[in-house]
Coordinates of C-alpha atoms and ligand atoms in Angstrom, one line a residue:
M1318 CA 20.5 55.9 26.6
K1319 CA 19.1 54.0 29.6
V1320 CA 16.5 51.5 28.6
A1321 CA 14.1 50.2 31.3
R1322 CA 11.2 47.8 31.4
F1323 CA 8.5 48.9 33.7
S1324 CA 4.9 48.2 34.7
K1325 CA 2.2 50.8 35.4
D1326 CA -1.5 50.4 35.8
G1327 CA -1.1 46.7 35.0
S1328 CA 0.7 47.0 31.7
V1329 CA 4.3 46.4 30.9
R1330 CA 6.2 48.8 28.8
I1331 CA 9.6 49.7 27.6
G1332 CA 11.0 53.2 28.2
I1333 CA 13.9 55.6 28.1
V1334 CA 15.1 56.7 31.5
D1335 CA 15.9 60.4 32.3
E1336 CA 17.7 60.1 35.6
A1337 CA 18.3 63.8 36.0
N1338 CA 14.5 64.4 35.9
A1339 CA 13.6 61.0 37.5
T1340 CA 11.3 60.1 34.7
V1341 CA 10.9 57.4 32.0
S1342 CA 9.4 58.0 28.5
P1343 CA 7.7 54.9 26.9
V1344 CA 9.0 54.0 23.4
E1345 CA 6.3 53.5 20.7
S1346 CA 4.0 50.7 21.7
S1347 CA 4.8 48.6 18.6
I1348 CA 8.0 47.7 20.4
G1349 CA 6.8 45.1 22.7
T1350 CA 10.2 43.7 24.1
V1351 CA 13.7 45.1 24.7
A1352 CA 14.9 42.4 22.3
D1353 CA 12.6 43.9 19.7
L1354 CA 14.0 47.3 20.4
I1355 CA 17.6 45.9 20.2
R1356 CA 16.8 44.3 16.8
R1357 CA 15.4 47.5 15.4
S1358 CA 18.2 49.5 16.9
V1359 CA 20.8 47.1 15.2
E1360 CA 18.8 47.4 11.8
G1361 CA 18.8 51.2 12.3
T1362 CA 15.0 51.5 12.5
S1363 CA 14.6 52.1 16.1
P1364 CA 13.3 55.4 17.6
A1365 CA 16.2 57.2 19.1
S1366 CA 14.3 58.3 22.2
G1367 CA 11.2 57.8 24.0
T1368 CA 7.8 59.5 23.2
S1369 CA 7.0 62.9 24.7
E1370 CA 5.1 61.3 27.5
A1371 CA 7.2 61.4 30.7
I1372 CA 6.2 59.4 33.6
A1373 CA 7.8 59.9 37.1
L1374 CA 9.9 56.9 38.0
S1375 CA 8.2 57.0 41.4
D1376 CA 4.9 56.1 39.6
V1377 CA 6.2 52.9 38.0
R1378 CA 7.6 49.6 39.0
I1379 CA 10.9 49.0 37.4
L1380 CA 11.3 45.3 36.2
A1381 CA 14.2 43.4 34.9
P1382 CA 15.3 45.1 31.8
I1383 CA 15.1 42.1 29.6
V1384 CA 13.3 38.8 29.6
P1385 CA 15.9 36.5 28.2
E1386 CA 14.7 34.3 25.3
R1387 CA 17.1 31.6 26.4
N1388 CA 19.6 30.9 29.1
I1389 CA 21.9 33.6 30.4
F1390 CA 25.5 32.9 29.6
C1391 CA 27.9 33.1 32.5
V1392 CA 31.6 33.0 33.3
G1393 CA 33.1 31.7 36.5
K1394 CA 36.4 32.6 38.2
N1395 CA 37.0 35.7 36.2
Y1396 CA 38.8 38.0 38.7
Y1397 CA 42.2 36.7 40.1
A1398 CA 41.4 37.4 43.8
H1399 CA 38.0 35.6 43.5
A1400 CA 39.5 32.6 41.7
K1401 CA 41.8 32.2 44.6
E1402 CA 39.1 32.7 47.4
F1403 CA 36.9 30.2 45.6
A1404 CA 39.6 27.5 45.1
G1405 CA 40.6 27.9 48.8
S1406 CA 37.1 27.8 50.1
G1407 CA 36.4 24.1 49.8
F1408 CA 33.3 24.7 47.8
E1409 CA 34.9 24.2 44.4
A1410 CA 34.7 20.5 43.4
G1411 CA 38.0 19.2 42.2
A1412 CA 40.0 22.5 43.0
V1413 CA 43.7 22.1 42.8
K1414 CA 46.0 24.4 44.7
G1415 CA 48.2 26.4 42.4
Q1416 CA 45.7 25.9 39.5
E1417 CA 43.3 28.6 40.4
I1418 CA 43.5 30.4 37.1
D1419 CA 42.1 28.6 34.2
E1420 CA 43.5 28.5 30.7
Y1421 CA 40.1 28.9 29.2
P1422 CA 37.1 30.7 30.8
A1423 CA 34.6 28.5 32.8
I1424 CA 31.3 28.9 30.9
F1425 CA 27.9 27.9 32.3
S1426 CA 24.4 29.2 32.1
K1427 CA 21.4 30.2 34.1
P1428 CA 17.8 29.5 32.8
P1429 CA 15.5 32.5 32.2
S1430 CA 13.4 31.4 35.1
T1431 CA 16.1 32.7 37.4
V1432 CA 15.6 36.3 36.3
C1433 CA 13.8 38.7 38.6
G1434 CA 13.7 42.5 38.8
P1435 CA 15.1 45.3 41.0
G1436 CA 13.3 45.3 44.3
D1437 CA 12.1 41.8 43.9
T1438 CA 12.5 39.3 46.8
V1439 CA 15.0 36.5 46.1
E1440 CA 13.7 33.2 47.3
M1441 CA 16.1 31.3 49.4
H1442 CA 14.7 27.8 48.8
P1443 CA 15.5 26.3 52.3
E1444 CA 14.2 22.9 51.0
A1445 CA 17.1 22.9 48.4
T1446 CA 20.0 24.8 50.0
Q1447 CA 21.5 26.2 53.2
A1448 CA 24.2 28.2 51.5
V1449 CA 23.0 31.1 49.4
D1450 CA 25.6 33.4 48.3
Y1451 CA 25.7 36.7 46.3
E1452 CA 27.9 37.5 43.2
A1453 CA 28.0 41.0 41.9
E1454 CA 28.5 41.1 38.1
L1455 CA 28.6 43.4 35.1
A1456 CA 26.4 41.8 32.3
V1457 CA 26.9 42.5 28.6
I1458 CA 23.8 42.8 26.4
I1459 CA 24.4 41.5 22.9
G1460 CA 23.2 43.7 19.9
R1461 CA 24.4 42.5 16.5
P1462 CA 24.1 38.7 16.1
G1463 CA 27.1 36.7 15.2
R1464 CA 28.9 33.3 15.4
N1465 CA 32.6 32.7 15.6
I1466 CA 33.1 36.4 16.5
S1467 CA 36.7 37.5 16.7
E1468 CA 38.1 39.3 19.7
A1469 CA 38.9 42.2 17.3
N1470 CA 35.2 42.6 16.2
A1471 CA 33.7 41.6 19.5
M1472 CA 32.9 45.0 20.9
E1473 CA 30.8 45.7 17.8
H1474 CA 28.3 43.2 19.0
V1475 CA 27.9 44.8 22.5
W1476 CA 24.7 46.8 22.6
G1477 CA 24.8 47.7 26.3
Y1478 CA 25.4 46.8 29.9
T1479 CA 23.3 46.0 33.0
I1480 CA 24.0 44.5 36.5
V1481 CA 23.2 41.0 37.6
N1482 CA 23.5 39.2 40.9
D1483 CA 24.7 35.6 40.0
V1484 CA 23.1 34.2 43.2
T1485 CA 24.5 30.8 44.0
A1486 CA 23.6 27.8 46.3
R1487 CA 27.2 26.9 47.2
D1488 CA 26.2 23.5 48.7
R1489 CA 24.5 22.5 45.4
Q1490 CA 27.4 23.9 43.4
K1491 CA 29.8 21.7 45.2
R1492 CA 27.6 18.5 45.5
H1493 CA 26.7 18.4 41.8
K1494 CA 30.2 19.1 40.6
Q1495 CA 29.1 21.6 38.0
W1496 CA 27.4 25.0 38.4
F1497 CA 24.0 24.9 36.8
A1498 CA 22.4 23.1 39.8
G1499 CA 23.6 25.8 42.2
K1500 CA 22.8 28.7 40.0
G1501 CA 19.6 27.8 38.3
L1502 CA 17.1 28.2 41.1
D1503 CA 14.1 30.4 40.6
T1504 CA 14.8 34.1 41.3
F1505 CA 18.5 33.5 41.5
C1506 CA 19.4 36.1 38.8
P1507 CA 18.2 39.6 39.9
M1508 CA 18.8 42.0 37.0
G1509 CA 18.7 45.8 36.5
P1510 CA 17.8 48.4 37.1
W1511 CA 18.2 49.2 33.3
I1512 CA 20.4 48.7 30.3
V1513 CA 22.8 51.5 29.5
T1514 CA 23.8 51.5 25.9
A1515 CA 27.5 50.9 25.0
D1516 CA 27.9 54.4 23.5
E1517 CA 27.6 55.9 27.0
I1518 CA 29.9 53.8 29.1
D1519 CA 33.1 51.8 28.8
G1520 CA 32.2 48.3 30.1
Q1521 CA 36.0 47.5 30.3
N1522 CA 36.5 50.2 33.0
L1523 CA 33.6 50.3 35.5
D1524 CA 33.7 50.3 39.2
I1525 CA 31.6 47.5 40.8
E1526 CA 30.6 47.3 44.5
C1527 CA 28.4 44.9 46.5
R1528 CA 26.9 45.7 49.8
V1529 CA 25.1 43.4 52.2
N1530 CA 23.0 45.2 54.7
G1531 CA 25.1 48.3 53.9
E1532 CA 28.4 46.5 54.6
V1533 CA 30.8 46.7 51.6
R1534 CA 31.8 43.1 50.7
Q1535 CA 33.0 43.3 47.0
Q1536 CA 34.8 46.2 45.4
A1537 CA 36.7 46.0 42.1
N1538 CA 36.9 47.4 38.6
T1539 CA 36.1 45.5 35.4
T1540 CA 39.6 46.3 34.2
D1541 CA 40.5 43.4 36.6
L1542 CA 38.7 40.8 34.6
I1543 CA 41.0 37.8 33.7
F1544 CA 39.1 37.0 30.5
K1545 CA 38.2 40.4 29.0
I1546 CA 34.8 41.1 27.3
P1547 CA 36.1 40.5 23.8
Q1548 CA 37.6 37.1 24.9
L1549 CA 34.4 36.1 26.6
I1550 CA 32.3 36.9 23.4
A1551 CA 34.8 35.0 21.2
A1552 CA 34.8 32.0 23.4
I1553 CA 31.0 31.8 23.8
S1554 CA 30.2 32.5 20.2
A1555 CA 32.5 29.8 19.0
G1556 CA 30.1 27.6 17.0
L1557 CA 27.1 29.3 18.7
T1558 CA 25.2 32.1 17.3
L1559 CA 24.7 35.0 19.7
Q1560 CA 21.4 36.7 19.3
P1561 CA 20.2 40.3 20.0
G1562 CA 19.2 40.5 23.7
D1563 CA 21.5 37.7 24.8
V1564 CA 22.8 38.3 28.3
L1565 CA 26.5 37.5 29.2
A1566 CA 27.4 37.8 32.9
T1567 CA 31.1 38.5 33.2
G1568 CA 32.1 37.0 36.5
T1569 CA 32.4 38.2 40.1
P1570 CA 35.1 39.9 42.1
A1571 CA 36.5 38.6 45.5
G1572 CA 34.4 39.2 48.6
V1573 CA 31.6 36.6 48.2
G1574 CA 30.3 34.8 51.3
I1575 CA 32.5 31.7 50.8
G1576 CA 35.5 34.0 50.8
F1577 CA 35.2 34.4 54.5
D1578 CA 36.1 31.9 57.2
P1579 CA 33.6 30.7 58.3
P1580 CA 31.6 31.5 55.2
R1581 CA 29.0 34.3 55.5
F1582 CA 26.0 33.0 53.6
L1583 CA 22.9 35.2 53.2
R1584 CA 20.1 35.0 55.7
G1585 CA 16.4 35.8 55.5
G1586 CA 15.9 39.6 55.7
D1587 CA 19.3 40.4 54.2
R1588 CA 19.5 43.1 51.6
V1589 CA 22.0 42.9 48.8
E1590 CA 22.9 46.1 46.8
I1591 CA 25.1 46.0 43.7
S1592 CA 26.4 49.3 42.3
V1593 CA 28.2 49.7 39.0
S1594 CA 29.4 53.1 37.9
G1595 CA 27.6 54.6 35.0
I1596 CA 24.6 52.1 35.4
G1597 CA 23.1 52.4 38.8
T1598 CA 22.2 50.2 41.7
L1599 CA 20.4 46.8 41.8
S1600 CA 18.8 46.1 45.2
N1601 CA 17.1 42.9 46.4
D1602 CA 15.9 41.5 49.7
F1603 CA 16.3 37.8 50.4
A1604 CA 13.6 35.7 52.2
Ligands
MG3029 MG1 29.2 34.4 38.8

């Protein structure tokens, strides 16, 4: 099941996407948010499909699939090749050669105000940064709530998957010696185009690709994650209750702008497209 949030004629609705027929069927109107739908799904009371009304995807505007109720949980340096390119770039404060791979995952967050939708323009904030970079990532959507979740049980808490671009101001990431300041700017978390439920795809084996103006920059598979999805859920839920609708971004592969010499930061007018097998493509222009 592909769950989308969309607007049509001024109202925002939740629907089930039928890609083969390029339509979306709204779910019953008592379900106001995707988090509501997830909660009802976890409790076993959700409608299994949309209503009989099928609206052409071309007649709606697809929005970010979820409006997070709190910060998005993120993981840094979670692909080997990217951890090396980041440590070698000079943009990681305190990087030590030979210690690119961490013993524990680097966890940070992005505020809900970073989220924007497919097709939205990402603001480049020239007053705050001159080093805007892209990061293609698979995101996990939590279903069943839980705290101190074990790795063995972690996948039972995964409701679905979507795509995020963990847009980063590298100069701020370096200057402020932690990651929130470089990653928390308005519109810095494009998300979408929809959530694919976990029964349809294996999040631990998906191809991920990022293109800038059509040029392939990142290409990997989520089997390459250093800290796998169960490890991430166990680490983040330690002493912290994960809630239905929480979003966990799993980290980005090699090929980001700072991986080049000289770095290839984004410029106004650039288009970044991120494709993940079984999910779709998230496309955003930068200005
Ligand atoms: Mg990232």
